[in-house]
C-alpha cells in the first residue's frame, strides 16, 4: 500500500548514494538461495532508478559489488556477474531512452573482459544524456580509490605536472573515480547495518546518513521518499554553527 508523504521538490538531494544491503538475508529468511535475493534486489534497482529520475535526483550511486565481495564463494560471484551481464544487455537501451547517463566506478581490471566491454559500450552510448546520472560502484573500495589517487598525484609530481604545494582538496578530488561528480548529499543503507563499509570514504564527508531495517529487495519507492523526507528535515551546517548556517 502506498503511503502519503509529500517532499519539498526544492530540497530534493542532488546526489543520493545507496548501500544496497540484505539481498542474501532476504533470501535466507525465505528459504531461498542467495542468488534469488540478488535477482529480487535487481527489481528494486529498477524501481529506485525510475523514481529518482522522476523526482529530479541528478546523481544516483549504487554500491553494487565491493572489492571485498570478491571473497565470496565462486558460485555466488558467478551468479552476480551473470546478473550484471544481463542488466548491461537488457537495461541500458531503456536507460538511454529515458535520458539516463550511465557510469561505472571501481577497479575494472578484476572484471571479465566481456563485462568491461559492455560497460564501455553503455557509457559511450549514454555519455551525452542530460538526465539522471546513474553510477554503479563495481569492484569498488573507498580505501583503494584513495590510494590510487595518491599514486597518480605522485606520478604527476614526478613528471613535473603538479607542485606538491598545489595539492588541495579540489585537486585531490579530481584524481578520484568520481571526478566531476558532486559529493553525495544523502547516503541510504538498507538491512539495519549502520556503517559505510569502505564506500565513498572521501566523498561522504558531509553526507547525511539514513539507515533502514528493510532488506534491499523490500526497499521501494515509498521508502526512498521517506528517506528524502528525513533528509529534508535535517539541519545541514557543514561544520558551521546553527546561526552561521542561516
Tab-separated table of C-alpha atoms in Angstrom:
chain	number	residue	atom	x	y	z
A	1	UNK	CA	0.000	0.000	0.000
A	2	UNK	CA	1.387	3.386	-0.970
A	3	UNK	CA	1.954	5.895	1.797
A	4	UNK	CA	1.103	9.546	1.541
A	5	UNK	CA	4.300	11.545	2.038
A	6	UNK	CA	4.941	14.908	0.458
A	7	UNK	CA	8.513	16.035	-0.135
A	8	UNK	CA	9.735	19.524	-0.892
A	9	UNK	CA	10.728	19.407	-4.546
A	10	UNK	CA	13.050	22.352	-3.977
A	11	UNK	CA	15.075	20.327	-1.462
A	12	UNK	CA	15.496	17.066	-3.352
A	13	UNK	CA	19.066	15.855	-2.696
A	14	UNK	CA	21.183	16.395	-5.771
A	15	UNK	CA	23.155	13.181	-5.218
A	16	UNK	CA	21.913	10.060	-3.414
A	17	UNK	CA	24.233	7.131	-2.684
A	18	UNK	CA	22.851	3.751	-1.609
A	19	UNK	CA	24.449	0.718	0.022
A	20	UNK	CA	22.091	-1.989	-1.213
A	21	UNK	CA	22.447	-4.439	1.635
A	22	UNK	CA	20.465	-7.515	2.656
A	23	UNK	CA	19.849	-9.497	-0.525
A	24	UNK	CA	21.300	-12.679	0.936
A	25	UNK	CA	19.498	-12.353	4.257
A	26	UNK	CA	16.232	-11.629	2.471
A	27	UNK	CA	16.644	-14.878	0.538
A	28	UNK	CA	17.700	-16.887	3.593
A	29	UNK	CA	14.663	-15.719	5.556
A	30	UNK	CA	12.518	-17.252	2.816
A	31	UNK	CA	14.482	-20.472	2.427
A	32	UNK	CA	15.816	-19.380	-0.967
A	33	UNK	CA	19.372	-19.423	-2.388
A	34	UNK	CA	21.323	-16.170	-2.089
A	35	UNK	CA	21.194	-15.576	-5.833
A	36	UNK	CA	17.398	-15.343	-5.584
A	37	UNK	CA	17.883	-12.363	-3.270
A	38	UNK	CA	20.179	-10.709	-5.793
A	39	UNK	CA	17.615	-11.242	-8.553
A	40	UNK	CA	14.914	-9.673	-6.405
A	41	UNK	CA	17.284	-6.856	-5.490
A	42	UNK	CA	17.686	-6.063	-9.191
A	43	UNK	CA	13.953	-5.313	-9.296
A	44	UNK	CA	14.417	-2.752	-6.523
A	45	UNK	CA	17.235	-1.186	-8.530
A	46	UNK	CA	14.872	-0.593	-11.450
A	47	UNK	CA	12.214	0.945	-9.191
A	48	UNK	CA	14.613	3.305	-7.436
A	49	UNK	CA	16.260	4.451	-10.666
A	50	UNK	CA	12.885	5.305	-12.189
A	51	UNK	CA	11.655	7.104	-9.077
A	52	UNK	CA	14.907	9.031	-8.633
A	53	UNK	CA	14.785	10.207	-12.223
A	54	UNK	CA	11.124	11.174	-11.931
A	55	UNK	CA	11.531	13.355	-8.826
A	56	UNK	CA	14.625	15.192	-10.037
A	57	UNK	CA	17.573	13.476	-8.365
A	58	UNK	CA	20.588	14.333	-10.535
A	59	UNK	CA	23.047	11.635	-9.411
A	60	UNK	CA	22.379	8.158	-8.020
A	61	UNK	CA	25.313	5.987	-6.934
A	62	UNK	CA	24.614	2.338	-6.132
A	63	UNK	CA	27.142	0.180	-4.251
A	64	UNK	CA	26.720	-2.898	-6.412
A	65	UNK	CA	29.846	-5.006	-5.760
A	66	UNK	CA	32.687	-4.147	-3.407
A	67	UNK	CA	36.345	-5.113	-3.548
A	68	UNK	CA	35.673	-7.280	-0.505
A	69	UNK	CA	32.861	-9.122	-2.318
A	70	UNK	CA	35.487	-10.981	-4.356
A	71	UNK	CA	36.000	-13.070	-1.187
A	72	UNK	CA	32.558	-14.630	-1.591
A	73	UNK	CA	32.033	-18.120	-2.988
A	74	UNK	CA	32.787	-18.753	-6.645
A	75	UNK	CA	29.178	-19.744	-7.243
A	76	UNK	CA	27.785	-16.510	-5.789
A	77	UNK	CA	30.294	-14.356	-7.703
A	78	UNK	CA	29.455	-16.200	-10.910
A	79	UNK	CA	25.743	-15.617	-10.307
A	80	UNK	CA	26.289	-11.922	-9.600
A	81	UNK	CA	28.399	-11.446	-12.720
A	82	UNK	CA	25.700	-13.226	-14.737
A	83	UNK	CA	23.096	-10.809	-13.393
A	84	UNK	CA	25.378	-7.893	-14.233
A	85	UNK	CA	25.799	-9.112	-17.807
A	86	UNK	CA	22.051	-9.451	-18.249
A	87	UNK	CA	21.489	-5.999	-16.760
A	88	UNK	CA	24.016	-4.374	-19.068
A	89	UNK	CA	22.498	-6.100	-22.096
A	90	UNK	CA	18.813	-5.593	-21.282
A	91	UNK	CA	18.502	-2.351	-19.331
A	92	UNK	CA	20.908	0.119	-20.916
A	93	UNK	CA	18.803	0.756	-24.013
A	94	UNK	CA	15.843	1.666	-21.798
A	95	UNK	CA	18.031	3.873	-19.609
A	96	UNK	CA	19.334	5.585	-22.718
A	97	UNK	CA	15.795	6.127	-23.948
A	98	UNK	CA	14.982	7.764	-20.608
A	99	UNK	CA	17.929	10.192	-20.944
A	100	UNK	CA	19.919	8.491	-18.140
A	101	UNK	CA	23.709	8.789	-18.234
A	102	UNK	CA	25.480	5.619	-17.093
A	103	UNK	CA	28.877	5.432	-15.397
A	104	UNK	CA	30.851	2.776	-13.520
A	105	UNK	CA	33.479	3.399	-10.843
A	106	UNK	CA	35.826	0.800	-9.411
A	107	UNK	CA	38.676	-1.495	-10.460
A	108	UNK	CA	37.778	-2.818	-13.900
A	109	UNK	CA	40.895	-4.995	-14.127
A	110	UNK	CA	39.150	-7.506	-11.852
A	111	UNK	CA	36.140	-7.839	-14.186
A	112	UNK	CA	35.883	-10.218	-17.145
A	113	UNK	CA	36.740	-8.648	-20.499
A	114	UNK	CA	33.230	-9.025	-21.899
A	115	UNK	CA	31.772	-7.172	-18.904
A	116	UNK	CA	34.293	-4.353	-19.334
A	117	UNK	CA	33.283	-4.060	-22.999
A	118	UNK	CA	29.591	-3.939	-22.062
A	119	UNK	CA	30.335	-1.206	-19.514
A	120	UNK	CA	32.310	0.842	-22.021
A	121	UNK	CA	29.578	0.457	-24.639
A	122	UNK	CA	26.941	1.580	-22.120
A	123	UNK	CA	28.996	4.602	-21.033
A	124	UNK	CA	29.653	5.621	-24.621
A	125	UNK	CA	26.004	5.195	-25.614
A	126	UNK	CA	24.713	7.379	-22.785
A	127	UNK	CA	27.517	9.917	-22.343
A	128	UNK	CA	25.584	12.797	-23.915
A	129	UNK	CA	22.403	12.221	-21.915
A	130	UNK	CA	21.375	15.058	-19.624
A	131	UNK	CA	19.005	13.417	-17.143
A	132	UNK	CA	19.845	11.325	-14.089
A	133	UNK	CA	23.459	10.138	-13.887
A	134	UNK	CA	23.447	6.531	-12.673
A	135	UNK	CA	26.752	5.423	-11.171
A	136	UNK	CA	27.401	1.768	-10.350
A	137	UNK	CA	30.246	1.086	-7.916
A	138	UNK	CA	31.619	-2.257	-9.157
A	139	UNK	CA	34.694	-3.944	-7.724
A	140	UNK	CA	34.947	-0.735	-5.737
A	141	UNK	CA	36.639	0.153	-2.460
A	142	UNK	CA	36.994	3.600	-0.937
A	143	UNK	CA	40.463	2.983	0.525
A	144	UNK	CA	41.673	1.534	-2.761
A	145	UNK	CA	40.320	4.567	-4.619
A	146	UNK	CA	42.169	6.949	-2.283
A	147	UNK	CA	45.430	5.010	-2.561
A	148	UNK	CA	45.152	5.033	-6.361
A	149	UNK	CA	44.570	8.796	-6.305
A	150	UNK	CA	47.673	9.331	-4.157
A	151	UNK	CA	49.757	7.222	-6.533
A	152	UNK	CA	48.522	9.171	-9.553
A	153	UNK	CA	49.214	12.503	-7.860
A	154	UNK	CA	52.730	11.269	-7.049
A	155	UNK	CA	53.222	10.288	-10.704
A	156	UNK	CA	52.057	13.716	-11.832
A	157	UNK	CA	54.505	15.319	-9.404
A	158	UNK	CA	57.358	13.129	-10.671
A	159	UNK	CA	56.579	14.231	-14.228
A	160	UNK	CA	56.551	17.866	-13.160
A	161	UNK	CA	52.864	18.263	-13.974
A	162	UNK	CA	51.923	19.432	-10.488
A	163	UNK	CA	53.635	21.024	-7.491
A	164	UNK	CA	53.106	19.480	-4.062
A	165	UNK	CA	52.012	22.852	-2.690
A	166	UNK	CA	49.210	22.924	-5.275
A	167	UNK	CA	47.574	19.762	-3.958
A	168	UNK	CA	44.440	20.739	-2.059
A	169	UNK	CA	41.041	19.097	-1.570
A	170	UNK	CA	39.812	20.099	-5.029
A	171	UNK	CA	42.933	18.815	-6.762
A	172	UNK	CA	42.764	15.551	-4.815
A	173	UNK	CA	39.088	15.063	-5.718
A	174	UNK	CA	39.980	15.436	-9.381
A	175	UNK	CA	42.069	12.254	-9.136
A	176	UNK	CA	39.240	10.156	-7.697
A	177	UNK	CA	36.941	7.888	-9.718
A	178	UNK	CA	34.155	10.395	-9.059
A	179	UNK	CA	35.969	13.392	-10.570
A	180	UNK	CA	33.409	15.870	-11.837
A	181	UNK	CA	30.588	14.353	-9.780
A	182	UNK	CA	29.295	16.278	-6.737
A	183	UNK	CA	29.626	14.579	-3.365
A	184	UNK	CA	26.529	12.702	-2.126
A	185	UNK	CA	24.048	14.700	-0.061
A	186	UNK	CA	22.331	11.591	1.290
A	187	UNK	CA	23.581	8.067	1.964
A	188	UNK	CA	20.976	5.340	2.397
A	189	UNK	CA	21.846	1.902	3.750
A	190	UNK	CA	19.358	-0.930	3.950
A	191	UNK	CA	19.182	-4.075	6.157
A	192	UNK	CA	19.734	-2.427	9.551
A	193	UNK	CA	23.531	-2.244	9.382
A	194	UNK	CA	24.927	1.144	10.385
A	195	UNK	CA	28.335	1.513	8.761
A	196	UNK	CA	29.639	2.728	5.411
A	197	UNK	CA	31.716	-0.364	4.539
A	198	UNK	CA	34.560	1.236	2.574
A	199	UNK	CA	32.142	3.147	0.338
A	200	UNK	CA	32.984	6.643	-0.945
A	201	UNK	CA	35.125	7.408	2.105
A	202	UNK	CA	36.269	10.799	0.811
A	203	UNK	CA	33.008	11.793	-0.815
A	204	UNK	CA	30.726	11.077	2.170
A	205	UNK	CA	32.450	13.577	4.454
A	206	UNK	CA	29.351	15.773	4.825
A	207	UNK	CA	26.594	13.438	3.658
A	208	UNK	CA	23.510	12.843	5.759
A	209	UNK	CA	23.222	9.161	6.721
A	210	UNK	CA	19.923	7.280	6.697
A	211	UNK	CA	19.562	3.679	7.848
A	212	UNK	CA	16.553	1.424	7.406
A	213	UNK	CA	15.921	-2.105	8.681
A	214	UNK	CA	14.374	-3.139	5.374
A	215	UNK	CA	16.373	-5.552	3.250
A	216	UNK	CA	17.220	-4.167	-0.184
A	217	UNK	CA	14.714	-6.375	-2.084
A	218	UNK	CA	11.983	-4.853	0.123
A	219	UNK	CA	13.066	-1.254	-0.440
A	220	UNK	CA	10.638	0.564	-2.736
A	221	UNK	CA	9.662	3.995	-3.994
A	222	UNK	CA	7.830	4.902	-0.778
A	223	UNK	CA	10.930	4.036	1.247
A	224	UNK	CA	13.010	6.322	-0.962
A	225	UNK	CA	10.570	9.168	-0.389
A	226	UNK	CA	10.669	8.545	3.383
A	227	UNK	CA	14.471	8.774	3.309
A	228	UNK	CA	14.303	12.032	1.343
A	229	UNK	CA	11.720	13.488	3.715
A	230	UNK	CA	14.001	12.613	6.621
A	231	UNK	CA	16.883	14.308	4.779
A	232	UNK	CA	14.808	17.442	4.226
A	233	UNK	CA	14.218	17.747	7.969
A	234	UNK	CA	17.942	17.718	8.754
A	235	UNK	CA	19.873	20.902	9.552
A	236	UNK	CA	22.936	20.679	7.327
A	237	UNK	CA	25.613	23.014	8.687
A	238	UNK	CA	28.835	21.684	7.087
A	239	UNK	CA	30.840	22.484	10.215
A	240	UNK	CA	29.229	25.830	10.950
A	241	UNK	CA	27.016	26.620	13.935
A	242	UNK	CA	23.252	26.811	13.546
A	243	UNK	CA	23.371	30.621	13.446
A	244	UNK	CA	26.248	30.695	10.974
A	245	UNK	CA	24.429	28.426	8.530
A	246	UNK	CA	21.347	30.637	8.295
